[in-house]
Amino acid sequence: MEKLITIYINGREYKVEPNQTIMQAADKLGFHIPRLCYHPKLSIEGACRVCIVEVEGAKSFVASCAYPVNDGMKIHTNTQELRRARRDIVELLVDNHPMDCHTCERDGNCELQRLAASMGIRARHFEGERKQYGVDVSGQAVIRNPDKCILCGRCVRMCSEVQQVHNLTQAHRGFNTVVMPAYNMPMAESVCTACGQCINVCPTAAFLEKNYTQELFEKLNDPNLIKVAQFAPSVRAAIGEAFGIEPGANMEGQLVAALRKLGFDYVFDTQFSADLTIMEEATEFLERVQNKGTLPMITSCSSAWMKCLEQFYPDLIDNVSTCKSPMSMQSAITKTYFAQKLGVDPKKILSVAAMCCTAKKYEAARPELEVNGMRATDIVVTTREIAWMIKSAGIDFLNLKPEEQDHPLGMSSGAGVIFGTTGGVMEAAIRTAYELYTGQTLVDIEVDAIRGLKGIK
């Protein structure tokens, strides 16, 4: 451990580790410095200047997200001059922002709104020209609204640094600066993989998932349709957060009950079709190994990864598994086997998937997955959309009596559950391939070496 250094924050002495920024040190000590462009998973931008602090001896205020701590440094985080400067910056952002908070999807969960409220900003003080670019709704999954962009750069860095897609950039200069795909192409025509990570890091509503809740409500009220829902394992662990429950709590029973109250006739867990996927993938893998097929074999479960591979790594297409994703397999079963079991026309079945990933909306709309012009998955909604529908329908989610899901073809295994974790698909494939090849049950079913984010799997 490195030797601690001494810093002073607002007149009090603290011992901190070196080689960190003022913001990082302040966070650990319980001093929250306002910020907008900063994100712990991204590089330092230092663009918004909302995180400025006063350092004695410096010629001007410094950005705490980028300024390193030094031994003996005296820092002030809450002086009258700092509050005034930060307020001026946020006021300018608010003045160039649409004032439609009450109808905005991020109302109550907007970082700009929260920051403005904490600084007591209640009105606009400047009149003049404001950004008016319009909303890009061309894509199946992601909506881009430049009018609500505050140019923090988080989406650009996420798309380039983490996702390595490089679809977004800041174009033009000054007041005309705008975040957009190359050549201002519509999102549907750009190289966007629909992964939705820009939505996750956006502090406002400049990026949102395309909302299909109103269309779904209309179809749920159609008495001529048989409504079938499926949900990914991660949804049952994430949806509780929308109702004030700690993230990770298993709310499967309540989710099933809520979906039935929304009007679904049958509710399936995508975990079952994950088992189907892994059986198919493991069988395909063994066949490739034994018959000298194309290796290594790459899983095809992620919609965003498939689009990324098609666009940037077309030479690897032959390496990709021919299996559909669990969502598409479940939908295919619903409109074939299950339709036959019920004795109904597949066109009379509404197949809805509640998924954790926005790219599943793109996957459902892919023409390659249509059969005789009919989509296997009619509508995909995210965890946030399902939570909103439950609230909108007046369903008391927290007090619902848990209900059992329907089982179209039997029970699912633990292999399907770990699909939502990093390395989970590979681990499930290894387990299944072992048993298929040897005919023996795997004693130690946990393959720790391929879990987590470290290394190449």
Short mmCIF file of C-alpha atoms in Angstrom, two decimals:
data_model
loop_
_atom_site.label_atom_id
_atom_site.label_comp_id
_atom_site.label_asym_id
_atom_site.label_seq_id
_atom_site.Cartn_x
_atom_site.Cartn_y
_atom_site.Cartn_z
CA MET A 1 0.00 0.00 0.00
CA GLU A 2 1.29 3.42 -0.95
CA LYS A 3 2.04 6.00 1.71
CA LEU A 4 -0.97 8.17 2.51
CA ILE A 5 -0.88 11.89 1.80
CA THR A 6 -2.54 14.73 3.65
CA ILE A 7 -5.19 16.94 2.07
CA TYR A 8 -7.55 19.51 3.50
CA ILE A 9 -11.19 19.71 2.44
CA ASN A 10 -13.19 22.68 3.68
CA GLY A 11 -10.66 23.30 6.43
CA ARG A 12 -10.47 19.74 7.78
CA GLU A 13 -7.49 17.43 7.49
CA TYR A 14 -7.76 14.00 5.85
CA LYS A 15 -5.36 11.20 5.00
CA VAL A 16 -5.97 9.80 1.51
CA GLU A 17 -4.28 7.56 -1.02
CA PRO A 18 -2.25 9.27 -3.76
CA ASN A 19 -2.80 8.76 -7.50
CA GLN A 20 -6.48 9.64 -7.51
CA THR A 21 -8.54 12.67 -8.45
CA ILE A 22 -10.07 15.18 -6.09
CA MET A 23 -13.52 13.83 -6.93
CA GLN A 24 -12.52 10.24 -6.12
CA ALA A 25 -10.99 11.27 -2.82
CA ALA A 26 -13.98 13.44 -1.93
CA ASP A 27 -16.44 10.64 -2.71
CA LYS A 28 -14.61 8.28 -0.36
CA LEU A 29 -14.68 10.90 2.39
CA GLY A 30 -18.41 11.60 2.01
CA PHE A 31 -18.24 14.86 0.07
CA HIS A 32 -20.45 14.67 -3.00
CA ILE A 33 -19.30 17.07 -5.71
CA PRO A 34 -21.94 17.70 -8.42
CA ARG A 35 -21.10 16.20 -11.82
CA LEU A 36 -22.65 15.54 -15.22
CA CYS A 37 -20.06 14.39 -17.76
CA TYR A 38 -18.18 12.15 -15.32
CA HIS A 39 -18.88 8.40 -15.31
CA PRO A 40 -16.77 5.89 -13.37
CA LYS A 41 -16.65 3.41 -16.28
CA LEU A 42 -15.51 5.97 -18.86
CA SER A 43 -12.48 8.13 -19.55
CA ILE A 44 -12.29 11.64 -18.10
CA GLU A 45 -13.94 14.25 -20.32
CA GLY A 46 -13.90 17.32 -18.04
CA ALA A 47 -16.45 19.00 -20.30
CA CYS A 48 -19.38 19.99 -18.13
CA ARG A 49 -17.37 21.94 -15.49
CA VAL A 50 -20.15 21.32 -12.96
CA CYS A 51 -17.65 19.49 -10.74
CA ILE A 52 -15.35 22.50 -10.28
CA VAL A 53 -13.71 23.06 -6.90
CA GLU A 54 -11.37 25.67 -5.50
CA VAL A 55 -7.76 24.65 -4.85
CA GLU A 56 -5.66 27.17 -2.95
CA GLY A 57 -2.82 28.36 -5.16
CA ALA A 58 -4.55 27.49 -8.45
CA LYS A 59 -5.24 30.36 -10.83
CA SER A 60 -8.90 29.39 -11.31
CA PHE A 61 -11.43 26.74 -10.38
CA VAL A 62 -10.37 23.22 -11.39
CA ALA A 63 -12.39 20.22 -12.59
CA SER A 64 -12.34 17.78 -9.68
CA CYS A 65 -12.96 14.81 -11.98
CA ALA A 66 -9.58 15.34 -13.67
CA TYR A 67 -7.41 17.17 -11.11
CA PRO A 68 -5.15 14.85 -9.05
CA VAL A 69 -4.71 15.21 -5.30
CA ASN A 70 -1.32 16.30 -3.96
CA ASP A 71 0.17 16.24 -0.50
CA GLY A 72 -0.82 19.33 1.47
CA MET A 73 -3.50 20.36 -1.04
CA LYS A 74 -6.21 22.63 0.37
CA ILE A 75 -9.55 22.14 -1.35
CA HIS A 76 -12.85 23.98 -1.00
CA THR A 77 -15.98 22.34 -2.37
CA ASN A 78 -18.83 24.55 -1.23
CA THR A 79 -17.91 28.24 -1.23
CA GLN A 80 -20.35 30.94 -2.30
CA GLU A 81 -18.34 31.57 -5.48
CA LEU A 82 -18.38 27.87 -6.38
CA ARG A 83 -22.12 27.55 -5.84
CA ARG A 84 -22.71 30.61 -8.01
CA ALA A 85 -20.45 29.32 -10.80
CA ARG A 86 -22.03 25.87 -10.78
CA ARG A 87 -25.49 27.35 -10.77
CA ASP A 88 -24.64 29.55 -13.76
CA ILE A 89 -23.46 26.48 -15.70
CA VAL A 90 -26.56 24.44 -14.90
CA GLU A 91 -28.86 27.40 -15.62
CA LEU A 92 -27.37 27.67 -19.11
CA LEU A 93 -27.96 23.96 -19.67
CA VAL A 94 -31.55 24.24 -18.46
CA ASP A 95 -32.19 27.31 -20.61
CA ASN A 96 -31.29 25.32 -23.72
CA HIS A 97 -33.29 22.27 -22.65
CA PRO A 98 -36.93 21.40 -23.47
CA MET A 99 -39.09 22.13 -20.45
CA ASP A 100 -41.30 19.06 -20.79
CA CYS A 101 -40.22 17.30 -17.61
CA HIS A 102 -43.71 16.16 -16.61
CA THR A 103 -44.18 14.24 -19.87
CA CYS A 104 -40.57 13.09 -20.24
CA GLU A 105 -39.78 9.41 -19.68
CA ARG A 106 -36.87 10.39 -17.45
CA ASP A 107 -39.00 12.54 -15.15
CA GLY A 108 -37.86 11.82 -11.60
CA ASN A 109 -34.81 9.94 -12.89
CA CYS A 110 -33.00 12.72 -14.74
CA GLU A 111 -29.60 13.89 -13.56
CA LEU A 112 -30.06 17.39 -14.99
CA GLN A 113 -33.47 17.71 -13.35
CA ARG A 114 -32.08 16.49 -10.02
CA LEU A 115 -29.11 18.85 -10.23
CA ALA A 116 -31.29 21.84 -11.10
CA ALA A 117 -33.59 21.07 -8.18
CA SER A 118 -30.66 20.78 -5.75
CA MET A 119 -29.42 24.21 -6.85
CA GLY A 120 -32.83 25.84 -6.54
CA ILE A 121 -33.22 26.55 -10.26
CA ARG A 122 -36.93 27.10 -10.82
CA ALA A 123 -37.14 29.24 -13.97
CA ARG A 124 -35.41 30.16 -17.20
CA HIS A 125 -33.46 33.39 -17.21
CA PHE A 126 -32.40 33.67 -20.84
CA GLU A 127 -34.45 33.86 -23.99
CA GLY A 128 -33.21 33.25 -27.50
CA GLU A 129 -32.51 30.52 -30.01
CA ARG A 130 -32.63 26.95 -28.73
CA LYS A 131 -31.66 23.64 -30.25
CA GLN A 132 -34.32 22.14 -32.49
CA TYR A 133 -33.09 19.04 -34.28
CA GLY A 134 -36.11 16.75 -33.98
CA VAL A 135 -36.30 13.17 -32.77
CA ASP A 136 -34.81 10.22 -34.64
CA VAL A 137 -37.22 7.28 -34.24
CA SER A 138 -35.98 5.36 -37.28
CA GLY A 139 -34.42 2.51 -35.32
CA GLN A 140 -36.27 -0.47 -33.88
CA ALA A 141 -34.65 -0.13 -30.47
CA VAL A 142 -33.00 3.23 -29.71
CA ILE A 143 -34.49 6.72 -29.98
CA ARG A 144 -32.13 9.70 -30.33
CA ASN A 145 -33.36 13.14 -29.24
CA PRO A 146 -30.59 15.76 -29.73
CA ASP A 147 -32.83 18.49 -28.30
CA LYS A 148 -32.37 16.96 -24.85
CA CYS A 149 -28.63 16.42 -25.20
CA ILE A 150 -26.35 18.38 -22.84
CA LEU A 151 -23.15 17.41 -24.69
CA CYS A 152 -21.65 15.56 -21.74
CA GLY A 153 -20.06 13.08 -24.14
CA ARG A 154 -20.89 9.99 -22.10
CA CYS A 155 -22.65 8.24 -25.00
CA VAL A 156 -19.78 8.95 -27.39
CA ARG A 157 -17.23 7.53 -24.96
CA MET A 158 -19.36 4.49 -24.13
CA CYS A 159 -19.94 3.71 -27.81
CA SER A 160 -16.25 4.12 -28.68
CA GLU A 161 -14.30 3.07 -25.59
CA VAL A 162 -16.40 0.28 -24.16
CA GLN A 163 -18.52 -1.04 -27.01
CA GLN A 164 -15.90 -0.31 -29.69
CA VAL A 165 -18.64 0.53 -32.23
CA HIS A 166 -17.71 4.20 -32.79
CA ASN A 167 -21.18 5.06 -34.07
CA LEU A 168 -21.54 8.39 -32.25
CA THR A 169 -19.50 11.58 -32.47
CA GLN A 170 -19.76 15.26 -31.63
CA ALA A 171 -20.08 17.21 -34.88
CA HIS A 172 -19.82 20.94 -35.67
CA ARG A 173 -18.75 23.66 -33.23
CA GLY A 174 -20.10 26.02 -30.59
CA PHE A 175 -23.88 26.34 -30.34
CA ASN A 176 -24.30 24.01 -33.34
CA THR A 177 -22.45 21.11 -31.71
CA VAL A 178 -24.55 17.94 -31.82
CA VAL A 179 -24.04 14.27 -31.02
CA MET A 180 -24.96 12.12 -34.00
CA PRO A 181 -23.96 9.09 -36.08
CA ALA A 182 -21.51 9.64 -38.93
CA TYR A 183 -22.86 11.89 -41.68
CA ASN A 184 -25.95 12.48 -39.52
CA MET A 185 -27.35 9.17 -40.70
CA PRO A 186 -30.60 7.93 -39.15
CA MET A 187 -29.99 5.42 -36.36
CA ALA A 188 -31.58 2.67 -38.46
CA GLU A 189 -29.03 3.20 -41.25
CA SER A 190 -26.00 3.70 -39.00
CA VAL A 191 -23.70 1.06 -37.52
CA CYS A 192 -25.58 1.21 -34.19
CA THR A 193 -25.83 -2.30 -32.75
CA ALA A 194 -28.88 -1.36 -30.61
CA CYS A 195 -27.02 -2.45 -27.45
CA GLY A 196 -28.59 0.44 -25.52
CA GLN A 197 -25.49 1.34 -23.51
CA CYS A 198 -25.84 4.97 -24.62
CA ILE A 199 -29.22 4.93 -22.87
CA ASN A 200 -27.65 3.55 -19.68
CA VAL A 201 -25.09 6.34 -19.38
CA CYS A 202 -27.16 9.28 -20.70
CA PRO A 203 -27.97 11.68 -17.83
CA THR A 204 -31.10 12.99 -19.59
CA ALA A 205 -33.48 11.61 -22.22
CA ALA A 206 -31.29 12.24 -25.25
CA PHE A 207 -31.25 8.47 -25.75
CA LEU A 208 -34.16 6.20 -24.87
CA GLU A 209 -35.35 2.72 -25.72
CA LYS A 210 -38.19 2.70 -28.25
CA ASN A 211 -41.37 2.32 -26.24
CA TYR A 212 -43.97 -0.24 -27.32
CA THR A 213 -46.18 -0.14 -24.23
CA GLN A 214 -49.14 1.64 -25.81
CA GLU A 215 -49.20 -0.79 -28.73
CA LEU A 216 -49.00 -3.67 -26.27
CA PHE A 217 -51.86 -2.30 -24.12
CA GLU A 218 -54.04 -2.12 -27.24
CA LYS A 219 -53.28 -5.72 -28.21
CA LEU A 220 -53.86 -6.96 -24.66
CA ASN A 221 -57.41 -5.63 -24.95
CA ASP A 222 -58.05 -7.55 -28.18
CA PRO A 223 -60.36 -10.48 -27.28
CA ASN A 224 -59.45 -12.32 -30.49
CA LEU A 225 -55.81 -12.79 -29.51
CA ILE A 226 -54.20 -15.37 -27.22
CA LYS A 227 -51.58 -13.41 -25.30
CA VAL A 228 -48.36 -15.20 -24.41
CA ALA A 229 -45.49 -13.60 -22.50
CA GLN A 230 -41.96 -14.78 -21.86
CA PHE A 231 -39.41 -13.13 -19.58
CA ALA A 232 -35.63 -13.43 -19.36
CA PRO A 233 -34.12 -14.64 -16.07
CA SER A 234 -32.47 -11.24 -15.53
CA VAL A 235 -35.84 -9.45 -15.64
CA ARG A 236 -37.12 -11.22 -12.54
CA ALA A 237 -33.97 -10.12 -10.70
CA ALA A 238 -34.07 -6.51 -11.92
CA ILE A 239 -37.73 -5.51 -11.89
CA GLY A 240 -37.93 -5.20 -8.11
CA GLU A 241 -35.68 -2.13 -8.24
CA ALA A 242 -38.47 -0.20 -9.99
CA PHE A 243 -40.64 -0.81 -6.93
CA GLY A 244 -38.08 0.11 -4.28
CA ILE A 245 -36.69 -3.38 -3.69
CA GLU A 246 -32.96 -4.03 -3.56
CA PRO A 247 -31.59 -4.97 -7.01
CA GLY A 248 -31.06 -8.70 -7.45
CA ALA A 249 -34.07 -9.85 -5.45
CA ASN A 250 -35.87 -12.73 -7.18
CA MET A 251 -39.38 -11.46 -7.95
CA GLU A 252 -40.34 -14.26 -10.34
CA GLY A 253 -43.63 -15.16 -8.65
CA GLN A 254 -44.78 -11.56 -8.42
CA LEU A 255 -43.73 -10.91 -12.03
CA VAL A 256 -45.77 -13.89 -13.27
CA ALA A 257 -48.78 -12.71 -11.27
CA ALA A 258 -48.41 -9.15 -12.59
CA LEU A 259 -48.17 -10.29 -16.21
CA ARG A 260 -51.35 -12.31 -15.82
CA LYS A 261 -53.11 -9.31 -14.28
CA LEU A 262 -51.99 -7.24 -17.28
CA GLY A 263 -53.94 -9.64 -19.49
CA PHE A 264 -51.56 -12.38 -20.57
CA ASP A 265 -53.12 -15.83 -20.86
CA TYR A 266 -49.84 -17.73 -20.57
CA VAL A 267 -46.50 -16.77 -19.02
CA PHE A 268 -43.29 -18.64 -19.86
CA ASP A 269 -39.74 -18.31 -18.53
CA THR A 270 -37.13 -17.88 -21.27
CA GLN A 271 -34.88 -19.99 -19.05
CA PHE A 272 -36.48 -23.07 -20.60
CA SER A 273 -35.55 -22.06 -24.16
CA ALA A 274 -32.06 -21.22 -22.87
CA ASP A 275 -31.81 -24.93 -22.13
CA LEU A 276 -32.89 -25.65 -25.71
CA THR A 277 -30.29 -23.20 -27.00
CA ILE A 278 -27.50 -24.77 -25.01
CA MET A 279 -28.46 -28.29 -26.08
CA GLU A 280 -28.37 -27.17 -29.70
CA GLU A 281 -25.12 -25.22 -29.29
CA ALA A 282 -23.36 -28.02 -27.43
CA THR A 283 -24.45 -30.54 -30.07
CA GLU A 284 -23.33 -28.24 -32.87
CA PHE A 285 -19.98 -27.67 -31.14
CA LEU A 286 -19.30 -31.41 -30.76
CA GLU A 287 -20.25 -31.96 -34.39
CA ARG A 288 -17.80 -29.26 -35.50
CA VAL A 289 -15.01 -30.75 -33.38
CA GLN A 290 -15.59 -34.30 -34.56
CA ASN A 291 -16.08 -33.41 -38.24
CA LYS A 292 -13.38 -30.71 -38.45
CA GLY A 293 -15.87 -27.90 -38.84
CA THR A 294 -15.16 -24.19 -38.47
CA LEU A 295 -13.63 -23.38 -35.07
CA PRO A 296 -13.69 -21.65 -32.71
CA MET A 297 -17.48 -21.56 -32.52
CA ILE A 298 -18.98 -18.26 -31.38
CA THR A 299 -22.30 -18.08 -29.54
CA SER A 300 -25.18 -16.32 -31.29
CA CYS A 301 -27.31 -15.43 -28.25
CA SER A 302 -26.57 -11.69 -28.16
CA SER A 303 -28.46 -9.63 -30.75
CA ALA A 304 -26.13 -6.63 -30.44
CA TRP A 305 -23.05 -8.85 -30.77
CA MET A 306 -24.49 -10.46 -33.91
CA LYS A 307 -25.01 -7.08 -35.57
CA CYS A 308 -21.55 -5.96 -34.48
CA LEU A 309 -20.00 -9.10 -35.95
CA GLU A 310 -21.93 -8.78 -39.22
CA GLN A 311 -20.80 -5.18 -39.67
CA PHE A 312 -17.23 -5.24 -38.40
CA TYR A 313 -16.11 -8.88 -38.51
CA PRO A 314 -17.85 -10.48 -41.51
CA ASP A 315 -14.94 -12.89 -41.89
CA LEU A 316 -16.06 -14.56 -38.64
CA ILE A 317 -19.65 -15.22 -39.70
CA ASP A 318 -18.88 -18.88 -40.43
CA ASN A 319 -17.67 -19.24 -36.84
CA VAL A 320 -21.04 -18.21 -35.43
CA SER A 321 -23.41 -20.85 -34.10
CA THR A 322 -26.44 -21.45 -36.29
CA CYS A 323 -28.71 -21.55 -33.22
CA LYS A 324 -31.32 -18.90 -32.55
CA SER A 325 -31.27 -16.98 -29.28
CA PRO A 326 -33.37 -18.27 -26.35
CA MET A 327 -35.94 -15.52 -26.98
CA SER A 328 -36.40 -16.47 -30.62
CA MET A 329 -36.48 -20.19 -29.80
CA GLN A 330 -39.18 -19.63 -27.18
CA SER A 331 -41.22 -17.53 -29.61
CA ALA A 332 -40.82 -20.16 -32.32
CA ILE A 333 -42.08 -22.85 -29.93
CA THR A 334 -45.00 -20.61 -28.98
CA LYS A 335 -46.12 -20.17 -32.58
CA THR A 336 -45.55 -23.79 -33.66
CA TYR A 337 -45.76 -26.50 -31.00
CA PHE A 338 -47.81 -24.47 -28.52
CA ALA A 339 -50.21 -23.21 -31.22
CA GLN A 340 -50.75 -26.82 -32.33
CA LYS A 341 -51.24 -27.88 -28.72
CA LEU A 342 -53.97 -25.24 -28.32
CA GLY A 343 -55.38 -25.98 -31.77
CA VAL A 344 -55.24 -22.36 -32.91
CA ASP A 345 -53.87 -20.43 -35.87
CA PRO A 346 -50.40 -19.05 -34.96
CA LYS A 347 -51.56 -15.66 -36.27
CA LYS A 348 -54.01 -15.58 -33.36
CA ILE A 349 -51.16 -15.72 -30.85
CA LEU A 350 -49.55 -12.52 -29.55
CA SER A 351 -45.99 -13.42 -28.59
CA VAL A 352 -44.41 -10.85 -26.24
CA ALA A 353 -40.93 -10.95 -24.74
CA ALA A 354 -39.84 -9.03 -21.64
CA MET A 355 -36.10 -8.68 -22.05
CA CYS A 356 -33.22 -6.88 -20.36
CA CYS A 357 -31.59 -5.79 -23.63
CA THR A 358 -32.81 -3.18 -26.12
CA ALA A 359 -31.16 -5.10 -28.98
CA LYS A 360 -33.85 -7.76 -28.59
CA LYS A 361 -36.26 -5.25 -30.15
CA TYR A 362 -33.99 -5.17 -33.19
CA GLU A 363 -33.69 -8.97 -33.21
CA ALA A 364 -37.47 -9.46 -33.17
CA ALA A 365 -37.83 -7.26 -36.27
CA ARG A 366 -35.14 -9.03 -38.31
CA PRO A 367 -36.74 -10.37 -41.52
CA GLU A 368 -34.47 -13.44 -41.40
CA LEU A 369 -36.42 -14.69 -38.38
CA GLU A 370 -39.82 -14.41 -40.06
CA VAL A 371 -41.62 -17.53 -41.26
CA ASN A 372 -44.13 -17.06 -44.07
CA GLY A 373 -44.12 -13.33 -43.36
CA MET A 374 -45.00 -13.85 -39.69
CA ARG A 375 -42.78 -12.65 -36.86
CA ALA A 376 -42.03 -15.14 -34.11
CA THR A 377 -41.75 -12.38 -31.49
CA ASP A 378 -44.39 -9.72 -32.03
CA ILE A 379 -43.35 -7.20 -29.37
CA VAL A 380 -40.30 -6.84 -27.13
CA VAL A 381 -40.44 -4.68 -24.01
CA THR A 382 -37.65 -3.90 -21.57
CA THR A 383 -37.72 -4.31 -17.81
CA ARG A 384 -38.41 -0.58 -17.48
CA GLU A 385 -41.36 -0.78 -19.86
CA ILE A 386 -42.88 -3.74 -18.02
CA ALA A 387 -42.47 -1.90 -14.69
CA TRP A 388 -44.20 1.16 -16.15
CA MET A 389 -47.08 -0.95 -17.48
CA ILE A 390 -47.56 -2.59 -14.08
CA LYS A 391 -47.70 0.82 -12.40
CA SER A 392 -49.92 2.27 -15.13
CA ALA A 393 -52.40 -0.59 -14.71
CA GLY A 394 -52.63 0.10 -10.97
CA ILE A 395 -51.23 -3.29 -9.97
CA ASP A 396 -49.88 -3.47 -6.40
CA PHE A 397 -46.73 -5.36 -7.34
CA LEU A 398 -45.22 -5.62 -3.87
CA ASN A 399 -48.31 -7.23 -2.37
CA LEU A 400 -49.02 -9.69 -5.16
CA LYS A 401 -49.28 -13.34 -4.20
CA PRO A 402 -46.54 -15.21 -6.15
CA GLU A 403 -47.79 -17.41 -8.98
CA GLU A 404 -46.23 -20.26 -10.94
CA GLN A 405 -45.21 -19.82 -14.56
CA ASP A 406 -46.62 -22.04 -17.29
CA HIS A 407 -44.50 -24.93 -18.57
CA PRO A 408 -45.03 -25.63 -22.28
CA LEU A 409 -42.54 -28.51 -22.43
CA GLY A 410 -41.44 -29.22 -18.86
CA MET A 411 -39.06 -27.76 -16.31
CA SER A 412 -35.82 -25.87 -17.00
CA SER A 413 -32.33 -26.41 -15.53
CA GLY A 414 -29.77 -24.26 -13.77
CA ALA A 415 -27.79 -23.92 -16.99
CA GLY A 416 -30.41 -21.52 -18.34
CA VAL A 417 -30.18 -19.31 -15.25
CA ILE A 418 -26.48 -18.50 -15.70
CA PHE A 419 -27.04 -17.18 -19.25
CA GLY A 420 -27.34 -13.71 -17.75
CA THR A 421 -23.85 -13.75 -16.23
CA THR A 422 -20.55 -13.12 -17.96
CA GLY A 423 -19.23 -16.46 -19.20
CA GLY A 424 -22.54 -18.17 -18.40
CA VAL A 425 -23.33 -19.35 -21.93
CA MET A 426 -19.87 -20.90 -22.31
CA GLU A 427 -20.09 -22.57 -18.92
CA ALA A 428 -23.50 -24.04 -19.76
CA ALA A 429 -22.14 -25.25 -23.11
CA ILE A 430 -19.14 -26.93 -21.46
CA ARG A 431 -21.35 -28.71 -18.95
CA THR A 432 -23.73 -29.95 -21.63
CA ALA A 433 -21.02 -30.91 -24.14
CA TYR A 434 -19.25 -32.94 -21.45
CA GLU A 435 -22.35 -34.95 -20.63
CA LEU A 436 -23.29 -35.41 -24.30
CA TYR A 437 -19.80 -36.64 -25.17
CA THR A 438 -19.06 -38.85 -22.15
CA GLY A 439 -22.57 -39.91 -21.21
CA GLN A 440 -21.66 -39.14 -17.61
CA THR A 441 -22.97 -36.52 -15.20
CA LEU A 442 -20.50 -33.72 -14.45
CA VAL A 443 -19.55 -33.91 -10.76
CA ASP A 444 -18.29 -30.35 -10.31
CA ILE A 445 -20.81 -28.27 -12.26
CA GLU A 446 -19.13 -24.92 -11.57
CA VAL A 447 -16.49 -23.88 -14.09
CA ASP A 448 -14.96 -20.88 -12.33
CA ALA A 449 -12.15 -20.34 -14.85
CA ILE A 450 -14.49 -18.88 -17.46
CA ARG A 451 -16.51 -16.66 -15.16
CA GLY A 452 -16.05 -12.92 -14.86
CA LEU A 453 -14.56 -10.27 -17.12
CA LYS A 454 -10.85 -11.12 -16.96
CA GLY A 455 -9.03 -12.69 -19.86
CA ILE A 456 -10.18 -14.04 -23.19
CA LYS A 457 -12.58 -16.94 -22.85
#
